[in-house]
Coordinates of C-alpha atoms in Angstrom, one line a residue:
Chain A
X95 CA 25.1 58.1 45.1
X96 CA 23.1 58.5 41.6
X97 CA 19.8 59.6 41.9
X98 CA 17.7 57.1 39.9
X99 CA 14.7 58.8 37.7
X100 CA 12.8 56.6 35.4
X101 CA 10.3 59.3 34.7
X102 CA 11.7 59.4 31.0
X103 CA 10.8 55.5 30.0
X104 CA 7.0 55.4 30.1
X105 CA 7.0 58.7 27.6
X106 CA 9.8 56.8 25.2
X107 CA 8.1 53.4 24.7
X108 CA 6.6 53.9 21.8
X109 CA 10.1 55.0 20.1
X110 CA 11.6 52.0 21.9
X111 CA 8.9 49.7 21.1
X112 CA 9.9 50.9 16.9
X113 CA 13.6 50.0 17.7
X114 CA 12.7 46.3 19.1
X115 CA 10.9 46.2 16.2
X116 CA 13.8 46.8 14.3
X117 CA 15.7 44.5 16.3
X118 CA 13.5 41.7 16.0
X119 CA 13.1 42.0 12.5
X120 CA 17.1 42.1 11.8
X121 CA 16.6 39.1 14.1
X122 CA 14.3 37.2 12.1
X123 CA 15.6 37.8 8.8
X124 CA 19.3 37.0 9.2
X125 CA 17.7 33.5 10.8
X126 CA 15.6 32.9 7.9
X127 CA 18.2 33.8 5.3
X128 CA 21.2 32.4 7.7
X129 CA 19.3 28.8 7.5
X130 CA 19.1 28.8 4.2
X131 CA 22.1 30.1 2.7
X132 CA 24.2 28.1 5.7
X133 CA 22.4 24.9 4.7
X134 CA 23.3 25.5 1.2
X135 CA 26.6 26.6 2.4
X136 CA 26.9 23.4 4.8
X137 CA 26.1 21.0 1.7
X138 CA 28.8 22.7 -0.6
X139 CA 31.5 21.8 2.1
X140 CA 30.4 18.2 2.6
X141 CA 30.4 18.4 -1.4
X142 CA 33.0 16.0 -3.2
X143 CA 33.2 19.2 -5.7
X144 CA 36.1 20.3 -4.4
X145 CA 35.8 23.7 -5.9
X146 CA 32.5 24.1 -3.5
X147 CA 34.2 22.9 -0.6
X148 CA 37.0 24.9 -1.1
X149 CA 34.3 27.9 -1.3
X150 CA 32.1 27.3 1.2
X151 CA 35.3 26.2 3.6
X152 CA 36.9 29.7 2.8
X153 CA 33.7 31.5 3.1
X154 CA 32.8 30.3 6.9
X155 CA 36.4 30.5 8.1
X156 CA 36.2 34.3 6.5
X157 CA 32.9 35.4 8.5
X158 CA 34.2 33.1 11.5
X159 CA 37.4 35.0 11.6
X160 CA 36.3 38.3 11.8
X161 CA 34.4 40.4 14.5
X162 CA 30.8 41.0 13.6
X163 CA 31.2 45.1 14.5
X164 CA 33.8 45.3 11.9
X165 CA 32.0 43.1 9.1
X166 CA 28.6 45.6 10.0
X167 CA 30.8 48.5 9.3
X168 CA 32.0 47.1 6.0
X169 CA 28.9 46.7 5.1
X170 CA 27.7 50.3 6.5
X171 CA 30.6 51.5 4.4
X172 CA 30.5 50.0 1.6
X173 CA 27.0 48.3 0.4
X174 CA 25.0 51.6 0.3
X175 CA 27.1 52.8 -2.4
X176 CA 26.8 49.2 -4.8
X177 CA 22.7 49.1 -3.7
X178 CA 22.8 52.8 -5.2
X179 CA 24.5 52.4 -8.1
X180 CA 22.9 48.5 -8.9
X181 CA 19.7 50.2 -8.1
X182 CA 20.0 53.8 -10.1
X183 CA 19.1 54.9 -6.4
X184 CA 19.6 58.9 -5.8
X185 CA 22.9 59.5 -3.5
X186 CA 22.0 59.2 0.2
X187 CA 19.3 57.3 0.1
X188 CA 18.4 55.4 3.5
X189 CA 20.2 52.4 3.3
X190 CA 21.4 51.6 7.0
X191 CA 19.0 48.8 7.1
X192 CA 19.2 47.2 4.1
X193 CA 23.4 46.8 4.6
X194 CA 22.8 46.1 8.0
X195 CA 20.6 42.8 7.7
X196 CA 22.8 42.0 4.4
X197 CA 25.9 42.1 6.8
X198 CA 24.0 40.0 9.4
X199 CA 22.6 37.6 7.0
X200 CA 25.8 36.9 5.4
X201 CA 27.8 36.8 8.7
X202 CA 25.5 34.6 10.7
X203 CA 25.1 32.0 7.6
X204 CA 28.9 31.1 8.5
X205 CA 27.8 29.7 11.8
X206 CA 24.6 28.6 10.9
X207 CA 26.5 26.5 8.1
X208 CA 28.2 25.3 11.0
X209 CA 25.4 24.2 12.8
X210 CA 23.6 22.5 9.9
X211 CA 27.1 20.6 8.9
X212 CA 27.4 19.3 12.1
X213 CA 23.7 17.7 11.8
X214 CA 24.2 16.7 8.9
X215 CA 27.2 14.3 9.9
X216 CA 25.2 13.9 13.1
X217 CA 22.8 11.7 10.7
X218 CA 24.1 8.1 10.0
X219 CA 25.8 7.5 6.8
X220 CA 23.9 4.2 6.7
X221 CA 20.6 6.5 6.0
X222 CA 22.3 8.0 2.9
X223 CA 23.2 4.3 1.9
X224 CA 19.5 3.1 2.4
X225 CA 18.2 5.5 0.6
X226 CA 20.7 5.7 -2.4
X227 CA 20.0 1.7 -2.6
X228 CA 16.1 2.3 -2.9
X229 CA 17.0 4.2 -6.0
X230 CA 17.1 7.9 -4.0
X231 CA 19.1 10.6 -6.2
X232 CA 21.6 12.1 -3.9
X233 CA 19.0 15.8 -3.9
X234 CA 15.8 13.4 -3.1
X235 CA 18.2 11.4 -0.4
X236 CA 19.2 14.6 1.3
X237 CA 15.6 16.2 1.1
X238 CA 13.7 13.7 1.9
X239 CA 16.0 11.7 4.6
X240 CA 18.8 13.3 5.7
X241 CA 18.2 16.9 6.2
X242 CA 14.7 16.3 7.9
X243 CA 16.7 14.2 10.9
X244 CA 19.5 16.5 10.6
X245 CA 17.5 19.3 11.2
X246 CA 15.4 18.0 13.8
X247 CA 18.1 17.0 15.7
X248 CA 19.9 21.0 15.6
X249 CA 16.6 22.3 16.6
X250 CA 17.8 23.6 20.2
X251 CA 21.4 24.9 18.7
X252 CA 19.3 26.9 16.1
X253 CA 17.3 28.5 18.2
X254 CA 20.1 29.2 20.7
X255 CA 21.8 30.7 17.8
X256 CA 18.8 32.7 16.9
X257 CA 19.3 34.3 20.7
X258 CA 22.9 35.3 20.5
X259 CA 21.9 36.6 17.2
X260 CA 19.2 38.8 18.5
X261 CA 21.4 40.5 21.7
X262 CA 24.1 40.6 18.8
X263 CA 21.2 43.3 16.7
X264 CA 22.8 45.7 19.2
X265 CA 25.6 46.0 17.3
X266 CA 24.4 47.9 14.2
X267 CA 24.4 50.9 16.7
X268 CA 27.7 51.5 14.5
X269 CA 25.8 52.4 11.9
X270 CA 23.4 54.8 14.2
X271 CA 20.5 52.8 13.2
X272 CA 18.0 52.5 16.5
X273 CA 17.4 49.3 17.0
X274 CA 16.1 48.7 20.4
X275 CA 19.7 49.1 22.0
X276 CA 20.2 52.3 20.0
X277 CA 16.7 53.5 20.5
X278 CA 17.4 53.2 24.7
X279 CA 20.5 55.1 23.6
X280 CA 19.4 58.0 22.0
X281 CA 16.6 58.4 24.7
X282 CA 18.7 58.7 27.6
X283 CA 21.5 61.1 26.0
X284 CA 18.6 63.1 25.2
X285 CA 17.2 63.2 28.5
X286 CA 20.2 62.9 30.4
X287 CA 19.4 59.7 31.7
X288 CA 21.4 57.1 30.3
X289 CA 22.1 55.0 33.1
X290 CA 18.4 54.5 33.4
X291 CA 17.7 53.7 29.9
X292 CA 20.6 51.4 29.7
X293 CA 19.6 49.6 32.6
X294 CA 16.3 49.0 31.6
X295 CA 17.6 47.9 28.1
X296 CA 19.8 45.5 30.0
X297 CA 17.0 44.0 31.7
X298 CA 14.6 44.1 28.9
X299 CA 17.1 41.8 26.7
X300 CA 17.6 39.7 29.9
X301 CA 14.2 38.8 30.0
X302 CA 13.8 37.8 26.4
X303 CA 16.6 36.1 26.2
X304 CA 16.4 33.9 29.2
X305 CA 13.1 32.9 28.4
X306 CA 13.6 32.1 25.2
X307 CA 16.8 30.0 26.2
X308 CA 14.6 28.5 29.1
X309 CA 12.0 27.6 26.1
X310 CA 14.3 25.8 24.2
X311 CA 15.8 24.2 27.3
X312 CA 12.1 22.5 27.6
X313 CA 12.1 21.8 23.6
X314 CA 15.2 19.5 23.8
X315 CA 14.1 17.8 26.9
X316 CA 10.3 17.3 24.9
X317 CA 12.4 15.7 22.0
X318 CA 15.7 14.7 23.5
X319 CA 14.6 13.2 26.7
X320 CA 17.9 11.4 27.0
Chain B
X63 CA 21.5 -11.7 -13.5
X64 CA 24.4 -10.4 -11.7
X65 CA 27.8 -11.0 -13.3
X66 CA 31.1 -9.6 -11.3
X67 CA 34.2 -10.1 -13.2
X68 CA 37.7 -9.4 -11.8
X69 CA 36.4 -7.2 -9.6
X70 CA 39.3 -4.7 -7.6
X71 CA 39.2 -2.5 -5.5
X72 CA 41.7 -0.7 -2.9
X73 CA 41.2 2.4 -0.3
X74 CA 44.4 4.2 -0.7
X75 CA 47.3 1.3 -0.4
X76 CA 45.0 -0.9 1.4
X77 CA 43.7 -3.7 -1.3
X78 CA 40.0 -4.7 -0.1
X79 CA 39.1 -6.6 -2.7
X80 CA 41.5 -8.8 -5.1
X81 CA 40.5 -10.1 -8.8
X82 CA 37.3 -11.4 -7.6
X83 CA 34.8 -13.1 -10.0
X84 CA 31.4 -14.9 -9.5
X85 CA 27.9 -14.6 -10.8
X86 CA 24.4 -15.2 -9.6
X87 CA 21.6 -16.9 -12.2
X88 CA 18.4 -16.2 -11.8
X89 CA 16.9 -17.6 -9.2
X90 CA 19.9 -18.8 -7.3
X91 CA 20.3 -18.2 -3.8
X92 CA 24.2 -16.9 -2.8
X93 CA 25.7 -16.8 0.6
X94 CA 29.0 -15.2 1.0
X95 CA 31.0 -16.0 4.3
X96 CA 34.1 -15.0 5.1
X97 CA 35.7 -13.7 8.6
X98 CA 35.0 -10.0 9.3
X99 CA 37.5 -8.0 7.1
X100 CA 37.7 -10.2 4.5
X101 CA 35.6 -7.7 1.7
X102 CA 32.7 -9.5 2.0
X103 CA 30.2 -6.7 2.8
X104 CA 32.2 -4.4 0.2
X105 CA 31.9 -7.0 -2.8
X106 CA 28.2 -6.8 -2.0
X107 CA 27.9 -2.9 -2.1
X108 CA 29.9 -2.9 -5.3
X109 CA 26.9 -5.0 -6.8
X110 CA 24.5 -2.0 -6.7
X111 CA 27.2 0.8 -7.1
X112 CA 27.3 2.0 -3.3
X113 CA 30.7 1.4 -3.2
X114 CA 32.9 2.2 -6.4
X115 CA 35.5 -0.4 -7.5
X116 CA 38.6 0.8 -9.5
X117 CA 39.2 -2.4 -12.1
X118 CA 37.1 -5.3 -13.3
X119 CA 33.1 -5.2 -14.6
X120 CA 30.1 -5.7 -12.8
X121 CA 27.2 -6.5 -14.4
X122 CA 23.2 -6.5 -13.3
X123 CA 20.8 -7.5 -16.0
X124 CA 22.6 -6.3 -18.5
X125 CA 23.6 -3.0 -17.4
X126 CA 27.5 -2.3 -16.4
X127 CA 27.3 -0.7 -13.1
X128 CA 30.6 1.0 -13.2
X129 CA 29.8 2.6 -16.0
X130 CA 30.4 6.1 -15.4
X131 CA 27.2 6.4 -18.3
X132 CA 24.9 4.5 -16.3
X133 CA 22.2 5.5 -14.3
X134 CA 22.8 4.3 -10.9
X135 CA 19.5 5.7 -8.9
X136 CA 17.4 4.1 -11.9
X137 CA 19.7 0.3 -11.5
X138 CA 19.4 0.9 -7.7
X139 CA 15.8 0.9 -7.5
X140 CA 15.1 -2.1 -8.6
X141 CA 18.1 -3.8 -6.8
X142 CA 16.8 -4.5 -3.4
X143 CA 19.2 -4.2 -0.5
X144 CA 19.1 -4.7 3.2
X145 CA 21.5 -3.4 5.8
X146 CA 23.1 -4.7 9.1
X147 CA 22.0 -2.1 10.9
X148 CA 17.9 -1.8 8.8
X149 CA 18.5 1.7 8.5
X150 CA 14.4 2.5 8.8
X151 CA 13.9 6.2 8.4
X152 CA 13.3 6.9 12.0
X153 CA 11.5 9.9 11.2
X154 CA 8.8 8.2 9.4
X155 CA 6.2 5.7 10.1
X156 CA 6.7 2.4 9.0
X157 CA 4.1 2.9 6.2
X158 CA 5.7 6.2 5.2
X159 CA 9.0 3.9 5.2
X160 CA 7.3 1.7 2.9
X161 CA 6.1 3.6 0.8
X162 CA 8.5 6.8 0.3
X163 CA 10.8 5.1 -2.4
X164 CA 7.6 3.7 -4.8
X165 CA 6.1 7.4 -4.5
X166 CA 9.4 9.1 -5.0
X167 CA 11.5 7.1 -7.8
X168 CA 8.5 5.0 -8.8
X169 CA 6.1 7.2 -9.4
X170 CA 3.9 5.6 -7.8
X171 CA -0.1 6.7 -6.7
X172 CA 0.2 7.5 -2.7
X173 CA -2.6 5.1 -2.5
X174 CA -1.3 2.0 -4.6
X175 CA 1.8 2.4 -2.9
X176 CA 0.3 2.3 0.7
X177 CA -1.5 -0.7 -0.8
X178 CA 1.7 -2.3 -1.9
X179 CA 3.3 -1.3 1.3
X180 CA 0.6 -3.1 3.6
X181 CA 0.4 -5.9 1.6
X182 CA 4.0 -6.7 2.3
X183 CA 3.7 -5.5 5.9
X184 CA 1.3 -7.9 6.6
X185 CA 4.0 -11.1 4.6
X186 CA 6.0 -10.3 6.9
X187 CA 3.6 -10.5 10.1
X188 CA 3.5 -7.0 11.0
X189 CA 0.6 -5.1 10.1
X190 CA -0.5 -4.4 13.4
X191 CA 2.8 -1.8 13.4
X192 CA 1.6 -0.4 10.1
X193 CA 1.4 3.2 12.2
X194 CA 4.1 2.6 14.9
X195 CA 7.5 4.4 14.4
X196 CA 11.0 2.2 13.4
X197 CA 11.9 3.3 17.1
X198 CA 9.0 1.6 18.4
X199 CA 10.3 -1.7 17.2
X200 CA 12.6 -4.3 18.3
X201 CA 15.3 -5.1 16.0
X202 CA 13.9 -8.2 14.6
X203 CA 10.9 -6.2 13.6
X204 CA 12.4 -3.6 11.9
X205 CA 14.6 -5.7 9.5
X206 CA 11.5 -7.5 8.4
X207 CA 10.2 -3.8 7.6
X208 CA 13.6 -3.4 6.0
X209 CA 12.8 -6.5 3.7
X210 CA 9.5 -5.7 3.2
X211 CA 10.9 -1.8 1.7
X212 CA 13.3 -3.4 -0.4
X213 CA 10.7 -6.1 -2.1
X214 CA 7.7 -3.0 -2.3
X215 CA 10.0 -1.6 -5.3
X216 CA 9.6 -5.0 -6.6
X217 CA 13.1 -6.0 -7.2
X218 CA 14.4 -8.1 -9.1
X219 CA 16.8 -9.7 -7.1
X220 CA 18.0 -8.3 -3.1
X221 CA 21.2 -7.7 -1.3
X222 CA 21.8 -8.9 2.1
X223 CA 24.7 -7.5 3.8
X224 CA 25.0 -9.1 7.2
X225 CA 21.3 -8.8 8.4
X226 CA 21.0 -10.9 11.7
X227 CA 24.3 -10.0 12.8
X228 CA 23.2 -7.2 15.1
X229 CA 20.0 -8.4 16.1
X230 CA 19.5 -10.1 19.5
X231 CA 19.9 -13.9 19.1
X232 CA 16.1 -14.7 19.7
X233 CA 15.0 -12.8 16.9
X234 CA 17.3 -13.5 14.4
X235 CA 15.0 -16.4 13.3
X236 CA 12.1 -14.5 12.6
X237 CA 14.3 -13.0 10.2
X238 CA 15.8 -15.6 8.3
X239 CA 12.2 -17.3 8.2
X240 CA 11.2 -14.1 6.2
X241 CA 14.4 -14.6 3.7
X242 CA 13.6 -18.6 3.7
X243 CA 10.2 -17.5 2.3
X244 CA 11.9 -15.2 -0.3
X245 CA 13.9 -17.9 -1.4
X246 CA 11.9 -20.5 -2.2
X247 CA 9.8 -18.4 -3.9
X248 CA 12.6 -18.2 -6.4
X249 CA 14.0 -14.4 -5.3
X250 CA 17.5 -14.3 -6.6
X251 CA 19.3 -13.2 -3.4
X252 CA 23.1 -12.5 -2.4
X253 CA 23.2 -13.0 1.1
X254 CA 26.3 -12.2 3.4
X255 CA 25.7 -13.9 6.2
X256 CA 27.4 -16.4 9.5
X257 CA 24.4 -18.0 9.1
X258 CA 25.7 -21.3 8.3
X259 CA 22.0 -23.0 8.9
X260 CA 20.6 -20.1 6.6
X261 CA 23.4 -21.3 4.1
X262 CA 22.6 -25.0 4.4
X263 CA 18.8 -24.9 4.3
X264 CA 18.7 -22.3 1.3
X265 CA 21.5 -21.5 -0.6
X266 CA 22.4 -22.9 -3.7
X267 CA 26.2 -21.8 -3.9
X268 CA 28.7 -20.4 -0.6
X269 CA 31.0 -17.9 -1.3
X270 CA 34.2 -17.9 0.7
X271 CA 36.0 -15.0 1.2
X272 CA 39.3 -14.3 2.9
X273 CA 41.8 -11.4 2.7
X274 CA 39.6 -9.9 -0.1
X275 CA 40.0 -13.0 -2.3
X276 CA 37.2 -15.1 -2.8
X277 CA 38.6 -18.3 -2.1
X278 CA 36.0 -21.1 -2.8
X279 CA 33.0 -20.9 -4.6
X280 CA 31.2 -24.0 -4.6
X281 CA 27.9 -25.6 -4.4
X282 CA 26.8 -26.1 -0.8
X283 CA 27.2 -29.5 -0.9
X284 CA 30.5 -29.7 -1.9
X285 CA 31.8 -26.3 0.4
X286 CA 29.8 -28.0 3.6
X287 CA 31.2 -31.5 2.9
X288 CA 34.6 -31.1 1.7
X289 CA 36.0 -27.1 1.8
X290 CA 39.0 -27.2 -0.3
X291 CA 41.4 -24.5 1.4
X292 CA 43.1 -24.4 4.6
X293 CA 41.4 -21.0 5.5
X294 CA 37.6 -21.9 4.9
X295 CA 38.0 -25.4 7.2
X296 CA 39.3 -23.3 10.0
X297 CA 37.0 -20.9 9.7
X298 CA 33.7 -23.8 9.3
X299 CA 35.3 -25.4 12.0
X300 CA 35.2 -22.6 14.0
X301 CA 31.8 -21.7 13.5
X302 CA 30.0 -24.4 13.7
X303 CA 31.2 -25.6 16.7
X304 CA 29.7 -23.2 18.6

């Protein structure tokens, strides 16, 4: 029988408490740029510019296709060097961050693009129609009517992807960047106490994540009552 | 004011609409009938350019609306056009509704078009709902806020596609009263509409449409009295004896 000892948590929060931060910020930043770049991405495959569907169509089924440790590791691999060179940046420079919200930004704008297509269609075409005939430009029509309905209607998916997102942050540990999953990590292989650590990782993202999810259950029943 | 000259159009191998040519004068009020399917609702949307034709010309005051060149938003907003289904933005209130489209392609003041948009709330009977939601309304009530949209961009003549026909029969009246009101006040209007007591109270010519053909075009008089083909006595005599 293991011989639990949890002596080695209350002396590591601080360092854990700088991975969540990490986490969290990945989190929030491959959300904000997922959004916007998957909306942009979403409109470009509704697009009758075939080109831009073709693009955007390509794009999504890429990111969709492939696991999100490998596409991290790409990016671990491979973006340091271009930010380097792009940037005159000396050799060695830092960079684990930087590729890894790049690689979860990019990745998670395929699903988000998703997401926001299937509002979009969610919206009656009838809206587009009304407001084409009140004289609406198709960019006003889709600013001003569609997307508005469209987005309030994904509200609970976003946010549910924004929590598969966040327990997905544990995967940059490829790149032996300590986020909070990393940060448990290296604390219990230091003090020999990893099944600890882990464990109270495990129940740390447990806690966030179901009451986040339990949040957005009572969002969708405030706004969806149906 | 609206001109439509051997008009086309055909979705793949399917024809919808076949050589069809009217106009509408200034002034005159137009029902189209027609049993469903026969292109009636699509020869209206071609008028303001929602749906494309392949062959023939359409023109609205002057301006050739399948012109590749022309400016469709800019002809659209001052074609009014109401919908079968109202199509409110349900995500605004009824005065935001109203008043959107003058602020937005108008250029309109926020307060002159709130103005303009109560003013015509209140034609239509329903200024108490000014700051009610579309979803807060029965369907009755939001087509008259549909009307009253379309006429706060001041148009110069409005498109009726269907509008009673899914509303609940008890309201449909309140709705046709509204487009009664229109009409006499000399709006030119193209209606498509079963309405066939609509049709003989106000409109100056019926359009009968079958198989994507329009098949009479006649004063009322004469399509009421005496329908020349086959096709638009059936479908009369089916209608009005219910």
């Amino acid at each position: 029988m293991h011989e639990f000892d949890w002596s080695s948590i209350p002396g590591a929060l601080p360092f854990l408490w700088e991975g969540m931060k990490v986490s969290l910020v990945i989190t929030a930043q491959a959300v904000i740029v997922g959004i916007v770049w998957g909306t942009a991405l979403a409109m470009m495959r509704l697009s009758s510019v075939k080109p831009l569907s073709w693009f955007a169509a390509g794009y999504v089924n890429l990111f969709r296709a492939v696991p999100l440790v490998m596409v991290l590791l790409w990016f671990f691999l491979i973006v340091p060097k271009f930010i380097e060179q792009l940037f005159g940046l000396p050799s060695g420079t830092d960079l684990r961050l930087t590729s890894a919200m790049i690689g979860f930004a990019l990745f998670e704008s395929a699903y988000y693009s998703e997401i926001i297509r299937a509002g979009i269609q969610s919206v009656p075409k009838g809206q587009m129609a009304a407001s084409s005939a009140l004289g609406m430009t198709y960019s006003q029509a889709m600013r001003l009517v569609v997307l508005p309905q469209a987005f309030r209607n994904m509200v609970p998916l976003l946010l549910t992807q924004a929590i598969i997102l966040f327990q997905d942050t544990s995967l940059v540990y490829v790149s032996a960047l300590a986020d909070f999953f990393g940060a448990a990590y290296k604390v219990g292989d230091r003090d020999g106490r990893l099944v600890e650590l882990l464990l109270f990782a495990g129940v740390v993202y447990f806690v966030i994540c179901y009451s986040a999810s339990q949040l957005v259950k009572r969002l969708q029943k405030k706004y969806h009552p149906a | 004011m609206i001109k439509i000259s051997n008009v086309s159009k055909h979705y793949g191998a399917f024809q919808v609409l076949t050589d069809c040519t009217t106009s509408v004068s200034k002034g005159e009020v137009i029902v189209v009938c027609g049993p469903s399917g026969s292109g009636k609702s699509t020869l209206i949307k071609c008028v303001n350019g929602l749906e494309p034709f392949q062959s023939g010309e359409i023109v609205v005051n002057g301006t050739s609306v399948g012109d590749p060149k022309t400016n469709l938003p800019k002809l659209r907003s001052h074609v009014g056009m109401v919908f079968q289904n109202f199509e409110l933005f349900p995500h605004m209130s009824i005065t935001e509704n109203l008043a959107i489209a003058q602020i937005k392609v108008l250029k309109r003041g926020k307060e002159e078009a709130m103005d303009k948009g109560l003013k015509l709330l209140e034609r239509v009977g329903l200024k108490a709902h000014a700051h009610k939601f579309p979803g807060q309304l029965s369907g009755g009530q939001q087509q008259r806020v549909a009307i009253a949209r379309a006429l706060a961009m001041d148009p110069i003549c409005m498109l009726f596609d269907e509008p009673t026909s899914a509303l609940d029969p008890e309201m449909v009246n309140e709705v046709l009263d509204v487009m009664t009101e229109l009409a006499r006040e000399g709006m030119t209007m193209m209606c498509v509409t079963h309405e066939m007591g609509f049709a003989r109270r106000v409109a100056n010519r019926v359009i009968f449409m079958d198989q994507g053909r329009i098949v009479e075009d006649d004063s009322k008089e004469a399509f009421f009295a005496n329908p020349r083909s086959e096709r638009a006595q059936q479908f009369l005599a089916k209608i009005l004896h219910h």
